[in-house]
XYZ file of C-alpha atoms in Angstrom:
718
model
C 44.760 11.954 -16.492
C 45.305 15.343 -15.645
C 49.207 14.538 -16.459
C 48.348 12.928 -19.399
C 46.335 15.631 -20.746
C 49.262 18.256 -20.065
C 51.628 15.892 -21.425
C 49.112 15.677 -24.921
C 49.240 20.029 -24.903
C 53.113 20.181 -24.438
C 53.878 17.183 -27.152
C 51.392 18.686 -29.702
C 53.321 22.009 -29.558
C 56.849 20.428 -29.807
C 56.369 18.654 -32.788
C 54.099 21.659 -34.227
C 57.572 23.439 -33.724
C 59.758 20.567 -35.270
C 57.029 20.126 -38.634
C 56.831 23.736 -38.917
C 60.829 24.126 -39.171
C 61.266 20.759 -41.312
C 59.115 22.049 -43.828
C 59.704 26.043 -44.428
C 62.318 28.579 -43.507
C 62.918 30.188 -40.643
C 61.372 33.455 -41.048
C 57.880 31.404 -40.875
C 58.870 30.146 -37.879
C 59.089 33.202 -36.482
C 55.931 34.653 -37.833
C 54.475 31.618 -36.332
C 55.834 31.878 -33.217
C 54.691 35.576 -33.114
C 51.209 34.469 -33.563
C 51.240 31.886 -30.969
C 52.226 34.269 -28.545
C 49.499 36.429 -28.923
C 46.885 33.368 -28.931
C 48.698 32.607 -25.456
C 48.185 35.853 -24.046
C 45.156 36.070 -25.144
C 44.282 32.931 -23.599
C 46.302 34.006 -20.205
C 44.300 36.847 -20.168
C 40.616 34.581 -20.546
C 42.080 32.373 -18.011
C 42.470 35.192 -15.425
C 39.192 37.522 -15.879
C 37.246 34.274 -16.961
C 37.694 30.797 -16.328
C 39.862 30.673 -12.686
C 37.173 33.282 -11.361
C 34.509 30.748 -12.778
C 36.508 27.674 -11.117
C 36.745 29.282 -8.029
C 33.053 30.937 -7.532
C 31.479 28.192 -9.188
C 30.063 26.897 -5.908
C 29.352 30.298 -4.735
C 27.597 31.550 -7.541
C 24.402 33.808 -7.347
C 22.522 32.289 -9.762
C 21.951 29.072 -11.000
C 25.011 26.603 -11.990
C 23.909 26.514 -15.370
C 23.125 30.617 -15.462
C 27.050 31.252 -13.992
C 28.589 28.774 -16.796
C 26.338 30.268 -19.602
C 27.312 33.757 -18.073
C 31.283 32.776 -18.043
C 30.407 31.538 -21.718
C 29.376 34.233 -22.624
C 32.190 36.705 -21.367
C 34.413 34.011 -22.991
C 32.473 35.020 -26.417
C 32.440 38.912 -25.328
C 36.248 38.688 -24.935
C 36.282 36.883 -28.520
C 34.724 39.576 -30.115
C 37.069 42.283 -28.818
C 40.125 40.159 -29.640
C 38.750 39.481 -33.475
C 38.089 43.638 -33.529
C 41.454 44.543 -32.598
C 42.963 41.964 -34.670
C 41.283 43.504 -38.203
C 41.987 46.763 -37.176
C 45.788 45.749 -37.256
C 45.354 43.912 -40.266
C 43.613 46.623 -42.167
C 46.821 49.119 -40.749
C 48.712 46.996 -42.051
C 47.192 46.779 -45.104
C 47.104 50.454 -45.517
C 50.762 50.652 -44.573
C 52.070 48.285 -47.204
C 53.426 46.008 -44.321
C 54.799 42.620 -45.242
C 52.363 40.153 -46.900
C 53.400 37.796 -44.594
C 52.437 39.426 -41.677
C 49.463 40.892 -43.087
C 48.524 37.512 -44.044
C 49.455 36.000 -39.915
C 47.176 39.209 -38.763
C 43.909 38.243 -40.705
C 44.648 34.377 -40.153
C 44.392 34.556 -36.140
C 41.435 37.197 -36.381
C 39.729 33.666 -37.651
C 41.172 31.558 -35.296
C 41.256 33.280 -31.830
C 37.702 32.911 -30.947
C 37.916 29.089 -31.675
C 41.209 28.898 -29.589
C 39.580 30.782 -26.716
C 36.601 28.685 -26.762
C 38.657 25.306 -27.111
C 40.810 26.759 -23.879
C 37.161 27.646 -22.361
C 35.963 23.724 -22.788
C 39.661 22.734 -21.469
C 39.320 24.600 -18.219
C 35.446 24.304 -17.880
C 35.990 20.626 -17.713
C 39.142 20.608 -15.365
C 37.258 23.380 -12.949
C 34.513 20.656 -12.644
C 37.434 17.609 -12.275
C 36.207 15.940 -15.625
C 40.125 15.247 -16.610
C 38.849 12.641 -19.062
C 36.436 15.191 -20.936
C 39.847 17.795 -21.368
C 42.410 14.549 -22.601
C 39.716 13.537 -25.193
C 39.339 16.971 -26.019
C 43.318 18.133 -25.901
C 44.035 14.604 -27.892
C 41.195 15.289 -30.548
C 42.598 19.321 -31.275
C 46.444 17.466 -31.223
C 45.900 14.939 -33.784
C 43.462 17.149 -36.170
C 46.619 19.818 -35.942
C 49.440 17.859 -36.274
C 47.761 15.581 -39.247
C 46.282 19.108 -41.034
C 50.130 20.191 -40.750
C 51.418 17.272 -42.425
C 49.152 17.300 -45.538
C 49.690 20.950 -45.530
C 53.885 20.508 -45.894
C 53.166 17.414 -47.952
C 51.294 19.645 -50.538
C 54.139 22.465 -50.120
C 52.042 24.991 -48.498
C 53.357 25.291 -45.249
C 53.728 28.808 -43.647
C 53.074 30.864 -40.259
C 49.776 31.689 -41.333
C 48.676 28.005 -42.905
C 50.156 26.401 -39.853
C 47.831 28.890 -37.720
C 45.038 28.180 -39.850
C 45.539 24.533 -38.908
C 45.468 25.326 -35.431
C 42.566 27.246 -35.583
C 40.273 24.311 -37.606
C 41.192 21.637 -35.475
C 39.841 24.084 -32.548
C 37.114 24.775 -34.319
C 35.861 21.385 -35.213
C 36.725 19.697 -31.488
C 34.910 22.791 -29.666
C 32.114 23.032 -31.621
C 31.326 18.927 -31.041
C 32.189 19.554 -27.188
C 29.747 22.655 -27.176
C 26.739 20.753 -28.797
C 27.149 18.328 -26.359
C 27.706 20.171 -23.584
C 24.501 22.690 -24.199
C 22.991 21.488 -21.441
C 25.106 23.117 -18.926
C 24.818 26.614 -19.875
C 21.832 28.885 -19.321
C 21.853 32.360 -20.627
C 20.156 35.547 -18.532
C 21.421 39.184 -19.675
C 21.182 40.026 -15.993
C 22.832 37.187 -14.122
C 25.802 37.730 -17.052
C 26.168 41.336 -15.757
C 26.075 40.012 -12.023
C 28.695 37.383 -12.936
C 30.980 39.836 -14.425
C 31.366 42.203 -11.476
C 31.643 38.884 -9.293
C 34.647 37.764 -11.520
C 35.841 40.875 -12.448
C 36.121 41.718 -8.331
C 38.894 38.423 -8.326
C 40.306 38.066 -11.959
C 41.594 42.002 -12.005
C 43.838 40.810 -8.979
C 45.042 37.585 -10.543
C 45.651 38.945 -13.475
C 47.900 41.334 -11.826
C 49.427 38.307 -9.741
C 50.024 36.780 -13.410
C 51.606 39.909 -14.476
C 53.985 39.780 -11.009
C 54.996 36.091 -11.825
C 55.868 37.128 -15.873
C 57.629 39.976 -14.235
C 59.885 37.847 -11.968
C 60.334 34.793 -14.599
C 61.829 37.126 -16.992
C 63.270 40.295 -14.943
C 66.955 38.065 -15.308
C 67.044 37.612 -18.963
C 66.628 41.525 -18.704
C 69.702 42.055 -16.091
C 71.614 39.761 -17.859
C 71.155 41.333 -21.726
C 71.685 45.026 -19.946
C 74.714 44.002 -17.571
C 76.177 41.354 -19.288
C 75.335 40.593 -23.195
C 73.059 38.489 -25.346
C 75.347 35.922 -25.205
C 74.996 35.383 -21.575
C 71.448 35.501 -21.741
C 71.101 33.403 -24.551
C 73.187 30.416 -22.475
C 71.008 31.374 -19.628
C 68.020 30.683 -21.213
C 69.719 27.201 -22.971
C 69.686 25.786 -19.491
C 66.356 27.396 -18.408
C 64.619 25.401 -21.617
C 66.632 22.276 -19.963
C 64.885 23.073 -16.464
C 61.669 23.787 -17.981
C 61.584 19.759 -19.289
C 59.702 19.735 -15.746
C 57.334 22.392 -16.955
C 54.420 19.645 -17.989
C 54.855 17.970 -14.552
C 54.261 21.170 -12.572
C 51.233 22.500 -15.175
C 49.699 19.161 -15.373
C 49.122 18.882 -11.122
C 48.670 22.659 -11.422
C 45.403 22.158 -13.611
C 43.702 19.757 -11.259
C 44.875 21.694 -8.133
C 42.358 24.459 -8.328
C 39.258 22.901 -8.660
C 40.108 20.516 -5.424
C 41.270 23.201 -3.704
C 38.011 24.702 -4.149
C 35.714 21.508 -3.587
C 38.293 21.425 -0.069
C 37.139 24.826 0.847
C 33.137 24.033 0.132
C 33.246 20.826 1.280
C 35.303 20.981 4.648
C 36.238 24.686 5.076
C 39.822 26.260 5.976
C 41.115 23.161 7.669
C 40.315 20.474 4.819
C 42.103 23.336 2.255
C 44.936 23.481 4.309
C 45.656 19.604 4.329
C 44.914 19.663 0.775
C 47.307 21.895 -0.030
C 50.253 20.529 2.019
C 49.432 17.492 0.542
C 49.658 18.965 -3.033
C 53.173 21.117 -1.907
C 54.647 17.828 -0.870
C 53.380 16.042 -4.004
C 54.941 18.510 -5.979
C 58.031 18.959 -3.683
C 58.873 15.339 -4.122
C 58.244 14.953 -7.932
C 60.357 17.861 -8.265
C 63.425 17.278 -5.685
C 63.508 13.686 -8.104
C 63.973 15.583 -11.025
C 66.525 18.240 -9.388
C 68.785 15.265 -8.404
C 68.506 14.157 -11.954
C 69.091 17.534 -13.263
C 72.405 17.258 -10.583
C 73.647 15.118 -12.076
C 72.740 14.954 -15.629
C 72.855 18.784 -16.295
C 75.795 19.280 -18.209
C 75.488 16.074 -20.315
C 71.964 17.419 -21.749
C 73.633 20.729 -22.100
C 76.741 19.186 -24.566
C 73.584 16.853 -26.003
C 70.975 19.905 -27.040
C 73.626 22.773 -27.219
C 77.087 21.481 -28.713
C 78.673 24.957 -28.855
C 81.486 26.139 -26.415
C 79.547 29.011 -24.845
C 77.488 26.249 -23.431
C 80.106 24.237 -21.439
C 80.354 23.658 -17.901
C 76.859 25.117 -17.309
C 75.602 21.843 -15.196
C 75.890 23.609 -11.885
C 74.086 26.096 -13.339
C 71.191 23.667 -14.486
C 71.285 22.330 -10.771
C 70.874 26.190 -9.470
C 67.866 26.359 -11.716
C 65.974 23.065 -11.064
C 65.831 24.229 -7.608
C 65.020 27.402 -8.185
C 61.793 25.921 -10.098
C 61.601 23.281 -6.905
C 61.023 26.532 -5.045
C 58.662 28.022 -7.116
C 56.451 24.645 -7.657
C 55.975 24.402 -3.724
C 54.870 27.653 -3.322
C 52.377 26.903 -5.852
C 49.441 25.438 -4.004
C 49.469 28.229 -1.566
C 49.147 30.622 -4.692
C 45.638 28.421 -5.416
C 44.379 28.727 -2.015
C 44.569 31.694 -1.865
C 42.524 32.112 -5.240
C 40.705 29.859 -3.834
C 39.517 32.136 -0.874
C 39.554 34.814 -3.032
C 42.259 36.730 -0.988
C 44.786 37.552 -5.001
C 45.946 40.531 -3.549
C 48.095 38.593 -1.127
C 49.592 36.768 -4.123
C 50.301 40.063 -5.734
C 52.093 41.107 -3.166
C 54.253 37.988 -2.445
C 54.899 38.244 -6.283
C 56.199 42.085 -6.116
C 58.550 40.976 -3.237
C 59.710 37.876 -5.147
C 60.112 39.844 -8.047
C 61.993 42.720 -6.235
C 64.542 40.389 -4.394
C 65.299 38.896 -7.810
C 66.202 41.847 -9.266
C 68.568 43.273 -6.697
C 70.362 39.763 -6.027
C 70.385 38.857 -9.832
C 71.983 42.338 -10.210
C 74.448 42.020 -7.311
C 75.246 38.262 -7.520
C 75.730 38.079 -11.633
C 78.379 40.664 -11.346
C 80.601 38.762 -9.062
C 79.619 35.251 -10.393
C 78.086 35.732 -13.852
C 75.468 33.180 -15.147
C 76.035 31.192 -11.677
C 75.519 34.082 -9.363
C 72.374 35.224 -11.634
C 71.074 31.582 -11.353
C 71.635 31.983 -7.529
C 69.877 35.461 -7.426
C 66.554 33.898 -9.303
C 66.717 31.196 -7.004
C 66.388 33.313 -3.947
C 63.703 35.485 -5.691
C 61.354 32.212 -6.321
C 62.187 31.408 -2.332
C 61.220 34.368 -0.870
C 57.787 34.661 -3.098
C 56.788 31.163 -2.117
C 57.569 31.718 1.639
C 55.654 34.556 0.898
C 52.336 32.979 -0.333
C 52.626 30.258 2.426
C 52.934 33.309 4.756
C 49.782 35.292 3.767
C 48.258 31.974 3.153
C 48.756 30.598 6.427
C 47.770 33.704 7.948
C 44.391 34.308 6.291
C 42.958 31.023 6.386
C 40.231 30.504 8.935
C 41.230 28.874 12.421
C 39.320 25.700 12.737
C 39.887 23.210 15.470
C 43.263 21.285 14.540
C 42.496 18.382 17.329
C 39.128 17.663 15.708
C 39.111 13.988 13.866
C 38.452 13.750 10.142
C 34.811 12.840 10.801
C 34.162 16.185 12.099
C 35.423 18.561 9.590
C 35.776 15.765 6.679
C 33.108 16.373 3.575
C 31.591 13.581 3.300
C 30.797 13.015 6.637
C 29.418 16.202 7.575
C 27.138 16.217 4.127
C 25.664 12.564 4.906
C 24.532 14.187 8.745
C 23.169 17.072 6.809
C 21.115 15.014 4.882
C 20.008 12.799 7.806
C 18.832 16.149 9.659
C 16.977 16.964 6.660
C 15.566 13.195 6.658
C 14.051 13.075 10.261
C 12.687 16.779 9.623
C 10.690 15.872 6.515
C 10.424 12.111 7.867
C 11.701 11.044 4.376
C 13.803 7.796 3.862
C 15.436 8.606 1.007
C 17.370 11.743 0.184
C 14.745 12.970 -2.877
C 17.546 14.744 -5.317
C 18.721 16.965 -2.234
C 21.673 19.165 -3.185
C 23.947 19.743 0.069
C 26.429 22.802 -0.046
C 28.289 24.547 2.265
C 27.777 28.156 2.892
C 29.555 28.938 5.842
C 31.708 27.743 8.735
C 32.520 29.073 12.420
C 34.035 28.097 15.449
C 30.515 26.773 16.689
C 28.800 24.972 13.638
C 28.850 24.513 9.960
C 25.893 25.660 7.384
C 24.770 24.079 4.922
C 22.147 24.908 2.036
C 19.822 21.999 0.710
C 18.063 22.295 -2.345
C 16.647 19.912 -4.510
C 17.902 18.777 -7.811
C 14.663 19.145 -9.676
C 13.966 22.384 -8.277
C 11.061 21.096 -6.113
C 10.174 22.043 -2.529
C 12.121 20.734 0.059
C 9.725 20.697 2.385
C 6.114 22.158 2.047
C 6.509 25.605 0.075
C 10.423 26.121 0.760
C 12.328 25.363 -2.480
C 15.737 25.370 0.309
C 16.449 25.241 3.880
C 19.051 26.129 5.890
C 20.945 23.797 8.344
C 23.227 24.631 10.954
C 25.258 21.670 12.120
C 26.889 22.149 15.306
C 30.648 20.710 15.641
C 31.082 18.006 18.572
C 34.245 20.190 19.808
C 32.298 22.713 20.399
C 30.769 20.856 23.289
C 26.994 22.021 22.358
C 23.559 20.947 24.146
C 20.000 20.563 22.693
C 18.554 22.871 25.673
C 21.271 25.565 24.270
C 20.297 25.046 20.670
C 16.436 24.953 21.560
C 17.262 28.403 23.472
C 18.541 29.818 19.983
C 15.358 28.520 18.536
C 13.504 30.231 20.925
C 15.218 33.606 20.447
C 15.465 33.465 16.892
C 11.259 32.798 16.726
C 10.937 36.029 18.798
C 13.365 37.601 16.686
C 11.837 36.377 13.141
C 8.421 37.396 14.907
C 9.589 41.195 15.824
C 11.432 42.404 12.601
C 10.738 40.288 9.379
C 9.082 41.089 6.965
C 9.523 44.725 7.843
C 10.212 47.932 5.290
C 12.455 50.526 7.193
C 14.089 53.211 5.018
C 13.509 51.618 1.689
C 14.951 48.098 3.129
C 13.276 44.987 3.406
C 14.072 43.096 6.781
C 14.327 39.016 6.950
C 15.092 36.945 9.585
C 15.559 32.950 9.234
C 12.411 31.526 10.428
C 13.388 28.013 13.238
C 11.683 25.333 11.695
C 13.116 22.552 13.986
C 15.978 20.998 16.341
C 17.556 18.132 15.479
C 19.131 16.266 18.685
C 21.098 13.602 16.873
C 23.204 14.746 15.216
C 22.577 18.424 16.923
C 21.600 20.446 14.175
C 18.923 23.483 13.468
C 16.749 23.796 10.782
C 15.779 27.001 9.119
C 14.696 28.736 6.398
C 16.754 30.755 3.607
C 17.381 34.203 3.844
C 18.407 36.651 0.800
C 21.928 38.113 0.555
C 25.603 38.237 0.995
C 27.733 38.533 3.991
C 28.423 42.706 4.795
C 31.814 41.541 5.074
C 32.582 40.414 1.582
C 30.323 43.668 0.114
C 32.582 45.732 1.943
C 35.735 44.584 0.201
C 34.409 45.896 -2.882
C 33.876 49.833 -3.388
C 31.360 49.233 -6.446
C 29.078 47.871 -3.565
C 29.165 50.229 -0.996
C 27.530 53.528 -2.901
C 27.229 56.395 -0.723
C 23.628 56.335 -0.638
C 23.886 52.511 0.907
C 26.456 53.669 3.183
C 23.675 56.151 4.481
C 20.775 54.153 4.478
C 21.739 50.866 5.438
C 23.125 51.757 8.705
C 20.005 53.525 9.845
C 17.869 50.500 8.768
C 20.034 48.135 10.568
C 19.550 50.219 13.819
C 15.692 51.174 13.217
C 15.049 46.887 13.184
C 17.205 46.107 15.689
C 15.553 48.906 17.933
C 12.223 47.065 17.306
C 13.437 43.723 19.194
C 15.948 46.206 21.865
C 12.738 48.373 22.563
C 11.008 44.269 23.778
C 14.179 43.469 25.750
C 15.452 40.995 22.531
C 19.084 40.264 22.330
C 21.057 39.379 18.849
C 24.075 38.219 20.694
C 26.397 38.039 18.023
C 25.957 41.276 15.708
C 28.669 41.759 13.409
C 29.151 41.999 9.909
C 29.083 38.402 9.065
C 25.790 37.785 10.404
C 24.118 40.427 8.846
C 23.808 40.164 5.043
C 22.768 42.028 2.373
C 21.580 42.435 -0.986
C 22.101 45.791 -2.495
C 20.312 45.063 -5.722
C 16.499 44.147 -4.455
C 17.399 46.276 -1.278
C 16.989 43.687 1.135
C 18.772 43.207 4.721
C 18.707 39.883 7.014
C 19.654 38.985 10.511
C 21.064 35.647 10.991
C 22.871 33.597 13.437
C 21.799 34.693 16.588
C 24.276 34.440 19.493
C 23.311 32.367 22.759
C 21.401 34.890 25.107
C 23.710 33.827 28.233
C 26.852 35.683 26.425
C 25.170 39.238 27.236
C 25.385 38.707 31.223
C 29.136 37.733 31.444
C 30.247 41.291 30.943
C 30.202 41.975 35.016
C 28.231 43.517 37.876
C 30.158 47.210 36.909
C 29.569 47.507 33.166
C 26.410 50.022 33.344
C 22.799 48.584 31.410
C 20.961 51.597 31.368
C 20.710 50.783 27.064
C 20.634 47.327 27.477
C 20.251 45.249 25.258
C 20.835 47.811 22.406
C 24.532 48.894 24.133
C 25.510 44.975 24.480
C 24.923 44.293 20.437
C 26.483 47.373 19.271
C 29.664 47.036 21.824
C 30.132 43.822 20.270
C 29.582 44.915 16.679
C 32.362 47.433 17.594
C 34.678 45.147 19.172
C 34.277 42.355 16.331
C 35.208 45.354 13.997
C 38.309 46.151 15.831
C 39.597 42.242 16.340
C 39.333 41.856 12.069
C 43.132 41.749 11.355
C 43.800 38.981 9.175
C 40.292 39.555 6.849
C 41.761 42.856 5.976
C 45.458 42.241 5.524
C 46.313 44.148 2.120
C 43.071 45.817 1.793
C 43.214 48.926 3.400
C 40.626 50.376 1.687
C 38.235 47.282 2.574
C 39.000 47.571 6.657
C 38.279 51.744 6.330
C 34.770 51.095 4.881
C 34.194 48.770 7.769
C 35.086 51.272 10.435
C 32.856 53.756 8.704
C 30.187 51.374 8.642
C 30.351 50.664 11.953
C 30.377 54.129 13.238
C 27.372 55.031 10.620
C 25.375 52.310 12.819
C 26.633 53.674 15.962
C 25.858 57.372 14.802
C 22.101 56.443 13.708
C 21.800 54.771 17.174
C 22.938 57.520 19.151
C 20.838 60.294 17.243
C 17.699 58.389 18.778
C 19.175 59.576 21.844
C 17.812 62.737 23.503
C 20.390 65.234 25.562
C 24.228 65.476 24.735
C 24.868 63.976 28.247
C 22.569 61.109 27.098
C 24.394 60.434 24.021
C 27.963 60.864 26.381
C 26.801 58.396 28.845
C 25.362 55.544 26.354
C 28.971 56.014 24.681
C 30.321 55.601 27.916
C 28.595 52.241 28.456
C 29.209 51.004 24.876
C 33.037 51.713 25.556
C 32.503 49.864 29.321
C 31.194 46.500 27.340
C 33.599 47.300 24.483
C 36.150 46.623 26.896
C 35.169 43.806 28.726
C 34.797 41.734 25.332
C 39.093 42.746 24.520
C 40.267 41.717 28.040
C 38.407 38.316 27.688
C 40.567 38.289 24.368
C 43.858 37.674 26.316
C 42.246 35.252 28.603
C 43.193 32.205 26.903
C 46.736 30.797 27.161
C 46.735 29.231 23.503
C 48.167 32.027 20.894
C 49.176 34.435 23.484
C 51.389 36.668 21.772
C 48.980 36.980 19.096
C 46.020 38.127 20.925
C 47.712 40.472 22.736
C 48.586 42.046 19.473
C 44.997 41.837 17.993
C 44.191 43.511 21.385
C 46.639 45.902 21.136
C 45.177 46.985 17.522
C 41.344 46.343 18.118
C 41.614 48.725 20.884
C 43.431 51.555 19.130
C 40.775 51.367 16.112
C 37.771 51.291 19.219
C 39.211 54.507 20.685
C 39.629 56.199 17.034
C 36.096 55.592 16.547
C 34.256 56.155 19.892
C 37.085 59.906 20.027
C 35.393 60.847 16.481
C 31.715 60.441 17.788
C 32.460 62.146 20.486
C 33.636 65.089 18.776
C 31.552 65.303 16.474
C 28.644 65.225 19.303
C 30.568 68.043 21.016
C 30.639 70.200 17.715
C 27.237 69.672 17.702
C 26.064 70.655 20.690
C 28.425 74.129 20.464
C 26.678 74.308 17.337
C 23.062 74.218 18.624
């Protein structure tokens, strides 16, 4: 269905060009091409900043699905309004300067067409985001039919021009997109505060997607620019002709790519990194197989196709160039799944860096090779750049995807089985034989368990007054037992009783209330708490204001001190297990670790400030070993280090004398060293663990050295 949809779009574009060329002069076709290029640029901006972020973040939206969809539609409308204003200003300027009337007419027409073209594209991408490929096919088929019929009528009556052809496209988009919006209006809800929240969330991802799109465009066009600069425009034209033959495969690549992103998002939601990796490898093999067949065809008939389409003498003997460019397109296509996966993981910055590497290699090799071998050398340089870009994307994806048990069976990591088990847990807890319209959504996945949120489609409470519940579904591969889970429930109950509902330094503290332990499947049922993990918030400088960086660490320490004072240990205190809702000034602590882990540190470690020193040491250790999650984002790494340092400083300030503070740091350092030592106890991935250990040790030493220096300075001052 997705391939058929893309075939309709591509065929409509091709036939539109043919119809305009048949019924008008080349100047009008040129004006139409200029206008369409502006529309395509606007559509690309909308896709990068609005449509793709919506697709990727639809399962992690901060409001309801309808509010998230309504916010994205509002963003599209605002982009349309901005485009209209810009085009109207240009049209008025052209009128004031007495520019070509045909150019003025085209600009005025574009101002009227733009909002409907953007709405049509939004509807198309919205349908594909939810894997409703049939809806997208119907929408695009209707647009193509109305547009081509309108163009034929305009040509028949002798009114064909660039502006009227553009108007026909606008009428087709307007009539179909408005009907689509009327039928889909129930999927959208509008709330202004949610619009702003979604805009910030989309911008955080969209700006990097847009930058990645620019790097891909630069890599694609730099060969043309260099050929024109060094060899001349004739060689550039021949290269463009060869590329046009290769681009016959573009509808195939685009059609598969249209559903690749929503499928990747769904795989990440339902099965985590393991299923995402499996899905992307499958898509890469699919694209690779299809493009390999195309390359074989190009190798044997590329020369004949060039003679058929371009009979000029300059185009002869370019069959080998066509074959090399086809292989270059194969290399680029195989890298697409890795780009999609990185975007789905909201690691679009890695796409930008890989694209920059590919663009630089393309530019350097094209420059060097075309001097020696002409067009064929330029094609080889283009191929090398595409290979480098694809390899860079795959390396980044495989480095950043979370670790999972690769030996786990499909039933352990499959989406349907895990969702079904989570539903079974809720049925046992609520003593209900039916699922009552429950919606099961994956929140997180770790080595030990997968965490799900359970809500009701009817917005009714799932159990008693709780509208949502959290299911921590333990993995069989982690070999947990019921007694361990019951121990965690008791620890969480004590933790909840001590800190939940307290207000400290203006922050409201929350912890999940444990409700039920299910023995088969093994799971823990809890209440939902607000906030996002500090890990994600610290990746964006807009979230972490100076005031938040000052008050939040003090609130965390004050809340934890209530637990430490009664001997209660968190056991797994880190930025992933500390949730923060900045707007509502809320901090939540989740996922308490087993108490037994705290006694694996050995008898040689001091315990004067236990359990505080052990929780703080683990937080320091966890901050130090965060290498993959901060690749390409040094500012996020710096904010994590500063936040961890602020938490340590806040607790140190509660200690009396300078000597006692120094002894506390010694105890924290000793605990952190034991964790680092345990990092290399496994023989698997030994080299990588050694590298991480070295990096983490330096980071921990740097934080503790700064704190000791600050203490010494304060002691001298006092």
